[in-house]
Coordinates of C-alpha atoms and ligand atoms in Angstrom, one line a residue:
M163 CA -7.4 -11.9 -4.2
T164 CA -10.3 -9.4 -4.4
E165 CA -11.3 -6.2 -6.1
P166 CA -9.2 -6.3 -9.3
K167 CA -8.4 -2.7 -10.1
R168 CA -7.3 -0.9 -13.1
A169 CA -4.3 1.5 -13.1
G170 CA -2.1 2.4 -16.0
G171 CA -4.5 0.4 -18.2
K172 CA -3.5 -3.0 -16.6
K173 CA -5.6 -5.4 -14.7
H174 CA -4.3 -6.4 -11.2
I175 CA -4.9 -9.7 -9.6
E176 CA -3.7 -8.5 -6.2
D177 CA -5.7 -7.0 -3.4
L178 CA -4.7 -3.3 -3.6
N179 CA -6.7 -2.1 -0.6
P180 CA -4.1 -0.2 1.4
F181 CA -5.5 -1.1 4.8
R182 CA -5.7 -4.8 4.1
I183 CA -2.1 -4.5 2.8
A184 CA -1.1 -2.8 6.1
Q185 CA -2.8 -5.6 8.1
Q186 CA -1.2 -8.2 6.0
Q187 CA 2.2 -6.7 6.7
F188 CA 1.4 -6.7 10.4
D189 CA 0.3 -10.3 10.3
N190 CA 3.4 -11.4 8.5
A191 CA 5.7 -9.8 11.1
A192 CA 3.6 -11.0 14.0
R193 CA 4.3 -14.6 13.1
Y194 CA 7.9 -14.0 14.1
L195 CA 6.8 -12.8 17.6
P196 CA 5.8 -15.9 19.5
D197 CA 5.3 -14.0 22.7
L198 CA 2.8 -11.5 21.2
D199 CA -0.5 -12.1 22.9
P200 CA -3.1 -12.7 20.1
G201 CA -5.6 -10.3 21.7
L202 CA -3.0 -7.6 22.0
A203 CA -2.1 -8.2 18.3
M204 CA -5.7 -7.8 17.4
F205 CA -5.9 -4.5 19.3
L206 CA -2.6 -3.2 17.8
K207 CA -3.7 -3.9 14.3
Q208 CA -6.9 -1.9 14.4
P209 CA -7.3 1.9 14.5
R210 CA -8.3 3.4 17.8
R211 CA -10.7 5.9 16.2
M212 CA -11.9 6.9 12.8
V213 CA -13.8 10.1 12.3
E214 CA -15.7 10.9 9.1
V215 CA -17.0 14.4 8.6
Q216 CA -19.1 15.9 5.8
F217 CA -19.0 19.7 5.3
P218 CA -19.8 22.3 2.7
I219 CA -17.9 25.3 1.5
E220 CA -19.0 28.2 -0.7
T221 CA -16.6 28.6 -3.6
V222 CA -15.4 32.0 -4.8
G223 CA -17.9 31.7 -7.6
G224 CA -20.8 31.3 -5.0
V225 CA -21.4 27.6 -5.6
V226 CA -21.9 25.3 -2.6
K227 CA -19.7 22.2 -2.7
N228 CA -19.8 19.3 -0.3
Y229 CA -16.7 17.4 1.0
I230 CA -15.9 14.3 3.0
G231 CA -13.0 14.3 5.3
Y232 CA -11.4 11.7 7.6
R233 CA -9.1 11.7 10.6
C234 CA -7.9 8.4 11.9
V235 CA -6.0 7.8 15.1
H236 CA -4.4 4.3 14.9
S237 CA -2.5 4.4 18.2
R238 CA -1.6 6.7 21.0
A239 CA 0.3 4.1 23.1
R240 CA 3.7 5.9 22.7
G241 CA 2.4 9.5 22.5
P242 CA 0.0 11.8 20.7
G243 CA -1.3 10.7 17.3
K244 CA 0.8 12.1 14.5
G245 CA 0.4 12.1 10.8
G246 CA -0.3 14.2 7.7
I247 CA -3.4 15.4 6.0
R248 CA -3.8 14.5 2.3
Y249 CA -6.0 16.2 -0.3
H250 CA -6.7 13.9 -3.2
P251 CA -9.7 12.8 -5.3
D252 CA -8.7 9.1 -4.5
V253 CA -8.7 9.4 -0.7
T254 CA -10.7 6.6 0.9
A255 CA -11.4 5.7 4.5
D256 CA -9.2 2.6 4.2
E257 CA -6.3 4.6 2.7
V258 CA -6.5 6.9 5.7
R259 CA -6.6 3.9 8.1
A260 CA -3.5 2.4 6.3
L261 CA -1.6 5.6 6.4
A262 CA -2.4 6.1 10.1
S263 CA -1.2 2.6 11.0
W264 CA 2.0 3.1 9.0
M265 CA 2.6 6.2 11.1
T266 CA 2.4 4.2 14.3
W267 CA 5.1 1.7 13.1
K268 CA 7.2 4.5 11.6
C269 CA 7.2 6.6 14.8
A270 CA 8.2 3.4 16.7
V271 CA 11.0 2.5 14.3
V272 CA 12.5 5.9 14.4
D273 CA 11.8 6.1 18.2
V274 CA 9.9 9.4 18.5
P275 CA 7.3 9.6 21.2
F276 CA 4.3 9.7 19.0
G277 CA 1.5 7.3 18.0
G278 CA 0.1 7.1 14.5
A279 CA -2.7 9.1 12.8
K280 CA -3.6 10.4 9.4
G281 CA -6.3 12.5 7.7
G282 CA -7.6 13.2 4.3
V283 CA -10.2 15.1 2.3
I284 CA -11.6 13.8 -0.9
C285 CA -11.0 16.7 -3.2
D286 CA -9.0 17.6 -6.3
P287 CA -6.8 20.6 -5.4
K288 CA -6.0 21.1 -9.1
Q289 CA -9.7 22.0 -9.7
R290 CA -9.9 24.4 -6.7
T291 CA -8.7 27.9 -6.2
R292 CA -6.4 28.9 -3.3
A293 CA -9.4 30.5 -1.5
D294 CA -11.4 27.3 -1.9
L295 CA -8.5 25.2 -0.4
Q296 CA -8.3 27.6 2.5
A297 CA -12.1 27.3 3.0
I298 CA -11.9 23.5 2.8
T299 CA -9.0 23.4 5.4
R300 CA -10.7 25.8 7.9
R301 CA -14.0 24.1 7.7
F302 CA -12.4 20.6 8.0
I303 CA -10.4 21.6 11.0
S304 CA -13.4 23.2 12.7
E305 CA -15.4 20.1 12.1
L306 CA -12.7 18.0 13.7
G307 CA -12.8 20.4 16.7
D308 CA -11.1 18.9 19.8
R309 CA -10.4 15.7 18.1
I310 CA -7.0 17.2 17.2
G311 CA -4.8 19.0 19.7
P312 CA -1.1 19.6 20.7
F313 CA -1.2 16.6 23.1
T314 CA -3.7 14.3 21.5
D315 CA -3.4 14.3 17.7
V316 CA -1.0 16.5 15.7
P317 CA -1.5 16.8 11.9
A318 CA 1.3 17.6 9.3
P319 CA 1.6 18.0 5.5
D320 CA 1.1 15.1 3.1
V321 CA 0.2 14.9 -0.6
N322 CA -1.2 18.2 -1.9
T323 CA -0.9 20.0 1.5
N324 CA 2.1 22.2 2.5
A325 CA 3.3 24.8 4.9
E326 CA 0.6 27.2 3.9
T327 CA -2.1 24.6 4.6
M328 CA -0.5 24.0 8.0
A329 CA -0.6 27.8 8.7
W330 CA -4.4 27.7 8.0
I331 CA -4.8 24.7 10.3
Y332 CA -2.9 26.4 13.1
D333 CA -4.9 29.7 12.7
T334 CA -8.2 27.9 12.7
Y335 CA -7.4 25.9 15.8
E336 CA -5.9 29.0 17.5
M337 CA -9.2 30.9 16.9
L338 CA -11.0 28.2 18.8
H339 CA -8.5 28.0 21.6
R340 CA -7.3 31.5 22.3
G341 CA -4.8 32.4 25.0
E342 CA -2.9 29.0 24.9
N343 CA 0.4 28.0 23.3
N344 CA -1.2 26.1 20.4
L345 CA 1.8 26.0 18.1
G346 CA 2.2 22.3 18.7
V347 CA -1.2 21.4 17.3
V348 CA 0.3 21.0 13.8
T349 CA 3.8 20.6 12.3
G350 CA 5.3 21.6 9.0
K351 CA 4.3 25.2 9.6
P352 CA 6.1 28.1 8.0
I353 CA 9.3 29.0 9.8
D354 CA 8.2 32.4 10.9
M355 CA 5.2 31.0 12.7
G356 CA 6.8 28.2 14.7
G357 CA 7.9 25.9 11.9
S358 CA 11.3 24.1 12.2
Y359 CA 14.3 24.8 10.0
G360 CA 14.9 21.6 8.0
R361 CA 11.3 20.3 8.1
R362 CA 10.5 21.0 4.4
E363 CA 13.6 18.9 3.4
A364 CA 13.3 16.4 6.2
T365 CA 11.5 13.5 4.5
S366 CA 14.0 13.5 1.6
R367 CA 17.0 14.2 3.9
G368 CA 16.0 11.3 6.1
C369 CA 15.7 9.1 3.0
L370 CA 19.2 10.1 1.9
F371 CA 20.6 9.4 5.4
C372 CA 18.9 6.0 5.5
T373 CA 20.2 5.1 2.0
Q374 CA 23.7 6.3 2.8
R375 CA 23.7 4.0 5.9
A376 CA 22.4 1.0 4.0
L377 CA 25.1 1.6 1.4
A378 CA 27.8 2.0 4.0
R379 CA 26.7 -1.4 5.4
G380 CA 27.1 -3.0 2.0
L381 CA 23.6 -3.4 0.7
L382 CA 24.6 -2.3 -2.8
S383 CA 27.6 -4.0 -4.1
G384 CA 30.2 -1.7 -5.7
F385 CA 28.9 1.3 -3.7
N386 CA 29.7 2.4 -0.2
S387 CA 28.0 5.8 -0.7
V388 CA 25.6 7.4 -3.2
V389 CA 28.5 8.9 -5.2
G390 CA 28.1 7.9 -8.8
A391 CA 24.9 6.0 -8.2
R392 CA 22.2 6.3 -10.9
V393 CA 19.0 7.4 -9.3
A394 CA 15.4 7.4 -10.7
I395 CA 12.7 9.2 -8.7
Q396 CA 8.9 8.8 -9.2
G397 CA 7.0 11.9 -7.9
Y398 CA 8.2 15.4 -8.0
G399 CA 6.6 17.0 -4.9
N400 CA 7.9 17.6 -1.4
A401 CA 9.5 14.2 -1.1
G402 CA 10.7 13.6 -4.7
A403 CA 11.9 17.0 -5.8
I404 CA 13.9 17.6 -2.7
A405 CA 15.3 14.1 -2.8
S406 CA 16.6 14.8 -6.4
Q407 CA 18.4 17.9 -5.1
L408 CA 19.9 16.2 -2.0
F409 CA 21.0 13.0 -3.7
A410 CA 22.6 15.1 -6.5
E411 CA 24.4 17.3 -3.9
Q412 CA 25.9 14.1 -2.5
G413 CA 27.3 13.0 -5.9
A414 CA 24.5 10.8 -7.2
K415 CA 23.5 11.0 -10.8
I416 CA 19.7 11.7 -11.1
I417 CA 18.8 10.0 -14.4
A418 CA 15.0 10.4 -14.3
V419 CA 12.3 12.2 -12.4
S420 CA 8.5 12.1 -12.9
D421 CA 5.2 13.7 -11.9
S422 CA 1.7 12.8 -12.8
Q423 CA 2.2 13.8 -16.4
G424 CA 5.2 11.5 -17.0
A425 CA 9.0 11.4 -16.6
A426 CA 12.0 13.3 -17.9
F427 CA 15.0 11.0 -18.6
D428 CA 18.6 11.7 -19.3
P429 CA 21.1 8.8 -19.0
D430 CA 23.9 11.3 -18.5
G431 CA 22.2 12.9 -15.5
L432 CA 19.7 15.7 -15.1
N433 CA 20.6 19.1 -13.7
P434 CA 18.2 19.3 -10.7
N435 CA 18.1 23.1 -10.8
A436 CA 17.1 23.0 -14.5
V437 CA 14.4 20.5 -13.7
L438 CA 13.0 22.6 -10.9
A439 CA 13.0 25.7 -13.1
H440 CA 11.2 23.8 -15.9
K441 CA 8.6 22.4 -13.4
R442 CA 8.0 26.0 -12.1
A443 CA 7.7 27.4 -15.5
T444 CA 5.5 24.7 -17.2
G445 CA 3.9 22.8 -14.3
S446 CA 5.6 19.6 -15.2
V447 CA 9.0 18.0 -15.4
V448 CA 8.2 16.6 -18.8
G449 CA 9.6 18.3 -21.8
L450 CA 12.8 19.7 -20.3
K451 CA 15.3 20.4 -23.1
G452 CA 17.8 17.6 -23.6
T453 CA 15.7 15.0 -21.9
S454 CA 13.4 12.3 -23.3
K455 CA 9.9 11.6 -22.1
L456 CA 9.1 8.3 -20.3
T457 CA 5.9 7.1 -18.8
N458 CA 5.8 6.5 -15.0
E459 CA 5.6 2.8 -15.7
E460 CA 8.8 3.0 -17.7
L461 CA 10.5 5.0 -15.0
L462 CA 9.8 2.3 -12.5
E463 CA 11.5 -0.3 -14.8
L464 CA 14.5 1.8 -15.7
D465 CA 18.0 0.4 -15.4
C466 CA 19.3 2.3 -12.4
D467 CA 21.1 1.7 -9.1
I468 CA 18.6 3.4 -6.7
L469 CA 14.8 3.7 -7.3
I470 CA 13.0 6.2 -5.1
P471 CA 9.2 6.0 -5.4
A472 CA 8.0 9.3 -4.0
A473 CA 4.4 9.6 -5.2
L474 CA 1.5 7.3 -4.2
E475 CA 0.7 3.8 -3.0
N476 CA 0.8 0.5 -5.0
V477 CA 3.1 1.5 -7.8
I478 CA 5.4 -1.5 -7.5
R479 CA 3.2 -4.6 -7.8
A480 CA 3.1 -8.2 -8.9
D481 CA 2.8 -7.2 -12.5
N482 CA 5.9 -4.9 -12.7
A483 CA 8.1 -6.1 -9.8
P484 CA 9.7 -8.8 -12.1
N485 CA 10.8 -6.0 -14.5
V486 CA 12.3 -3.6 -11.9
K487 CA 16.0 -3.2 -12.8
A488 CA 17.0 -1.0 -9.8
R489 CA 19.5 -2.6 -7.5
I490 CA 18.0 -1.0 -4.3
I491 CA 14.7 0.7 -3.6
A492 CA 14.3 3.5 -1.1
E493 CA 10.6 4.2 -0.3
A494 CA 10.1 8.0 0.1
A495 CA 6.4 7.4 -0.5
N496 CA 4.1 5.5 1.8
G497 CA 3.0 2.1 0.7
P498 CA 4.5 2.1 -2.8
T499 CA 5.2 -1.6 -2.8
T500 CA 2.6 -4.4 -2.5
P501 CA 3.3 -7.5 -0.4
T502 CA 3.5 -9.7 -3.5
A503 CA 6.0 -7.3 -5.1
D504 CA 8.0 -7.4 -1.8
R505 CA 8.3 -11.1 -2.1
I506 CA 9.3 -10.9 -5.7
L507 CA 11.9 -8.2 -5.0
Y508 CA 13.3 -10.1 -2.1
E509 CA 13.7 -13.3 -4.1
R510 CA 15.4 -11.2 -6.8
G511 CA 17.9 -9.9 -4.3
I512 CA 16.7 -6.3 -4.5
P513 CA 16.6 -4.7 -1.0
V514 CA 13.7 -2.4 -0.2
L515 CA 14.3 0.3 2.4
P516 CA 10.8 0.3 3.7
D517 CA 8.6 3.4 4.0
I518 CA 8.3 3.1 7.8
L519 CA 12.1 3.6 7.9
A520 CA 13.1 5.4 4.7
N521 CA 10.6 8.3 4.9
A522 CA 10.6 8.7 8.7
G523 CA 12.7 11.8 8.5
G524 CA 9.6 13.9 8.0
V525 CA 7.9 12.8 11.2
T526 CA 11.3 13.0 13.0
V527 CA 11.7 16.7 12.3
S528 CA 8.0 17.2 12.9
Y529 CA 8.8 15.9 16.4
F530 CA 11.7 18.3 16.7
E531 CA 9.3 21.1 15.6
W532 CA 6.8 20.1 18.3
V533 CA 9.5 20.0 20.9
Q534 CA 10.7 23.5 19.9
N535 CA 7.0 24.8 20.0
N536 CA 6.4 23.4 23.5
E537 CA 9.8 24.7 24.8
N538 CA 9.5 28.1 23.0
E539 CA 12.8 27.3 21.3
Q540 CA 14.2 27.7 17.8
W541 CA 17.0 25.5 16.7
D542 CA 19.2 26.3 13.8
E543 CA 19.2 24.1 10.7
D544 CA 22.6 22.4 11.4
T545 CA 21.3 21.4 14.8
V546 CA 18.1 19.9 13.3
N547 CA 20.0 18.1 10.5
L548 CA 22.5 16.7 13.0
K549 CA 19.8 15.4 15.3
L550 CA 18.0 13.9 12.2
H551 CA 21.2 12.2 11.1
V552 CA 21.6 10.6 14.6
K553 CA 17.9 9.4 14.6
M554 CA 18.0 8.1 11.0
Q555 CA 21.3 6.3 11.4
R556 CA 20.2 4.7 14.6
A557 CA 16.9 3.6 13.2
S558 CA 18.5 2.2 10.0
D559 CA 21.0 0.2 12.1
S560 CA 18.2 -1.1 14.3
V561 CA 16.3 -2.4 11.3
L562 CA 19.3 -3.8 9.6
D563 CA 20.4 -5.5 12.8
K564 CA 16.8 -6.8 13.5
Q565 CA 16.8 -8.5 10.1
I566 CA 20.1 -10.2 10.9
E567 CA 18.9 -11.2 14.4
I568 CA 15.7 -12.7 13.1
N569 CA 17.3 -14.5 10.2
E570 CA 19.9 -16.0 12.5
S571 CA 17.2 -17.2 14.9
L572 CA 14.9 -18.8 12.3
G573 CA 15.9 -22.4 13.5
A574 CA 14.8 -21.7 17.1
L575 CA 11.7 -19.8 16.0
N576 CA 10.6 -22.7 13.7
S577 CA 11.3 -25.3 16.4
G578 CA 9.1 -23.2 18.8
R579 CA 6.3 -23.2 16.3
K580 CA 6.5 -26.9 15.8
E581 CA 6.3 -27.5 19.6
H582 CA 3.0 -25.5 19.5
G583 CA 1.6 -27.5 16.6
L584 CA 2.1 -24.6 14.2
P585 CA 3.7 -25.1 10.7
A586 CA 7.5 -24.5 10.9
D587 CA 7.4 -22.4 7.8
L588 CA 9.1 -19.1 8.8
E589 CA 11.4 -17.9 6.1
P590 CA 14.1 -15.2 6.1
V591 CA 12.6 -11.8 6.5
D592 CA 13.0 -8.7 4.3
L593 CA 13.7 -5.3 5.7
R594 CA 10.0 -4.3 5.9
T595 CA 9.2 -7.3 8.0
A596 CA 12.3 -6.6 10.2
A597 CA 11.1 -3.0 10.6
Y598 CA 7.6 -4.1 11.5
I599 CA 8.9 -6.7 14.1
L600 CA 11.0 -3.9 15.7
A601 CA 8.0 -1.5 15.7
I602 CA 5.5 -4.0 17.0
Q603 CA 7.9 -5.0 19.8
R604 CA 8.2 -1.4 20.9
V605 CA 4.5 -0.5 20.7
A606 CA 3.5 -3.8 22.4
R607 CA 6.0 -3.2 25.2
V608 CA 4.8 0.3 26.0
T609 CA 1.1 -0.9 25.8
L610 CA 1.8 -3.5 28.5
E611 CA 4.1 -1.2 30.6
R612 CA 1.3 1.3 30.8
G613 CA -1.1 -1.5 31.7
I614 CA -4.5 -2.1 30.2
W615 CA -6.9 0.1 32.1
P616 CA -9.0 -0.5 34.1
Ligands
NAD994 P1 3.3 16.2 -3.0 O1 1.9 16.5 -3.2 O2 4.2 17.3 -2.6 O3 3.9 15.5 -4.3 C1 3.3 14.4 -4.9 C2 4.0 14.2 -6.3 O4 3.6 13.0 -6.8 C3 3.6 15.3 -7.3 O5 4.8 15.6 -8.0 C4 2.6 14.6 -8.2 O6 2.7 15.1 -9.5 C5 3.2 13.2 -8.2 N1 2.3 12.2 -8.6 C6 0.9 12.1 -8.4 N2 0.4 11.0 -9.0 C7 1.4 10.5 -9.7 C8 1.6 9.3 -10.5 N3 0.5 8.5 -10.8 N4 2.8 9.0 -11.0 C9 3.8 9.8 -10.7 N5 3.8 10.9 -10.0 C10 2.6 11.2 -9.4 O7 3.3 15.0 -1.9 P2 4.6 14.6 -1.0 O8 4.4 15.3 0.3 O9 5.8 14.7 -1.7 O10 4.2 13.1 -0.7 C11 4.6 12.0 -1.6 C12 4.7 10.7 -0.9 O11 5.6 10.9 0.2 C13 3.3 10.3 -0.3 O12 3.3 8.9 -0.3 C14 3.4 10.8 1.1 O13 2.6 10.1 2.0 C15 4.9 10.5 1.4 N6 5.4 11.2 2.5 C16 5.4 12.6 2.6 C17 6.0 13.2 3.7 C18 6.0 14.7 3.8 O14 6.6 15.2 4.8 N7 5.5 15.5 2.8 C19 6.5 12.5 4.7 C20 6.5 11.1 4.7 C21 6.0 10.5 3.5

């Protein structure tokens, strides 16, 4: 227990450092892998490379501003590093490390041939003009130089970056590498410059497919689909806003959505198009006619069937997990649930579809975009969505099956530990641990198949 932090006015007794959380999740899963070499485990847990750059921009008003940016490659065992770039005032080196490692496990869970990477710039986009953001992006990418590339490390959108940001990244890289097919250097690009149909919606659509599979397999009693399920969504950006549309299209009732200013709540169900129009007109979901305002904390504790955190890390913690009334949680965001909250939710019988599975649709369609770029192809949206469905369904089944497999072999695993003088204290695993076990097995296998050079 270190570094008590304040958020939402409450004091936390948990360690909320995202990288230490990611490592804790790894360690927890590694206990169920008796054949994992401890040295290999140590290697797989750490990022391969972390780059910090410091750079200036001159704002439109002629003021010089200094920024710090990070790019971390956690693993390239299974393919080029892959992961988004985040612009946020709270970006830290450890947050970037955590996000990069989650990308490694996510790509392995959904079985796309990428490793894990992530980037971030400490900045507040709300305080910057579009021209400033373009300058930040171009200067950051030129500082990274050849540390990114179509076959080494491929960025994508994340919090506060979008297709336009990706277009600037592509253009900057292209200026420095003329005469090559550089489209694969970044994904999430606009459609007319090598982006993929379906990428914008992919994170949310993947989350929907994963939730549908979990429900079809009986994880939410009384429901075998999302039809009629009451859904609350925290975060109204790329992941959250589109999830509200897609879940509603499939017959779910969206009872609350939120952004950084608070939540709009209607127990009878919100009209996603009206919410979108209100957000566009006013800059927030709060205040839509016919809805009541809730805080983000209240949204997380709403009586609902499905809770979708789709904003930032550490929102479901030891202090509020006992009050969560959702019956299942689908993590569209990265790292929204702390390890202590995971334990509380598991004991309360609330399944959590973990981030490294539930939001893997984004990187899956990023992979499809990269394939199309390298093959000079363009697939139609139905093709993309069909392929995404296959990937997400297979990954969801693999995680659900892994949980069953591990929990059925606990006796043997504990006996093995006893024989080696270790405490026979392995308990049934939740879905996050099952997903980690699957991912670590896949990444470890490839690392050993490749051989450790020299
Ligand atoms: P975004 O910038 O498009 O949207 C973020 C949203 O969160 C905004 O609506 C913002 O108002 C809201 N928000 C910020 N602080 C909040 C708070 N304290 N309470 C409630 N809402 C808050 O970002 P995004 O791309 O939708 O990413 C959201 C999450 O999804 C992140 O964890 C990201 O890593 C994850 N994710 C995104 C993608 C992708 O393709 N964009 C893929 C996988 C995972």
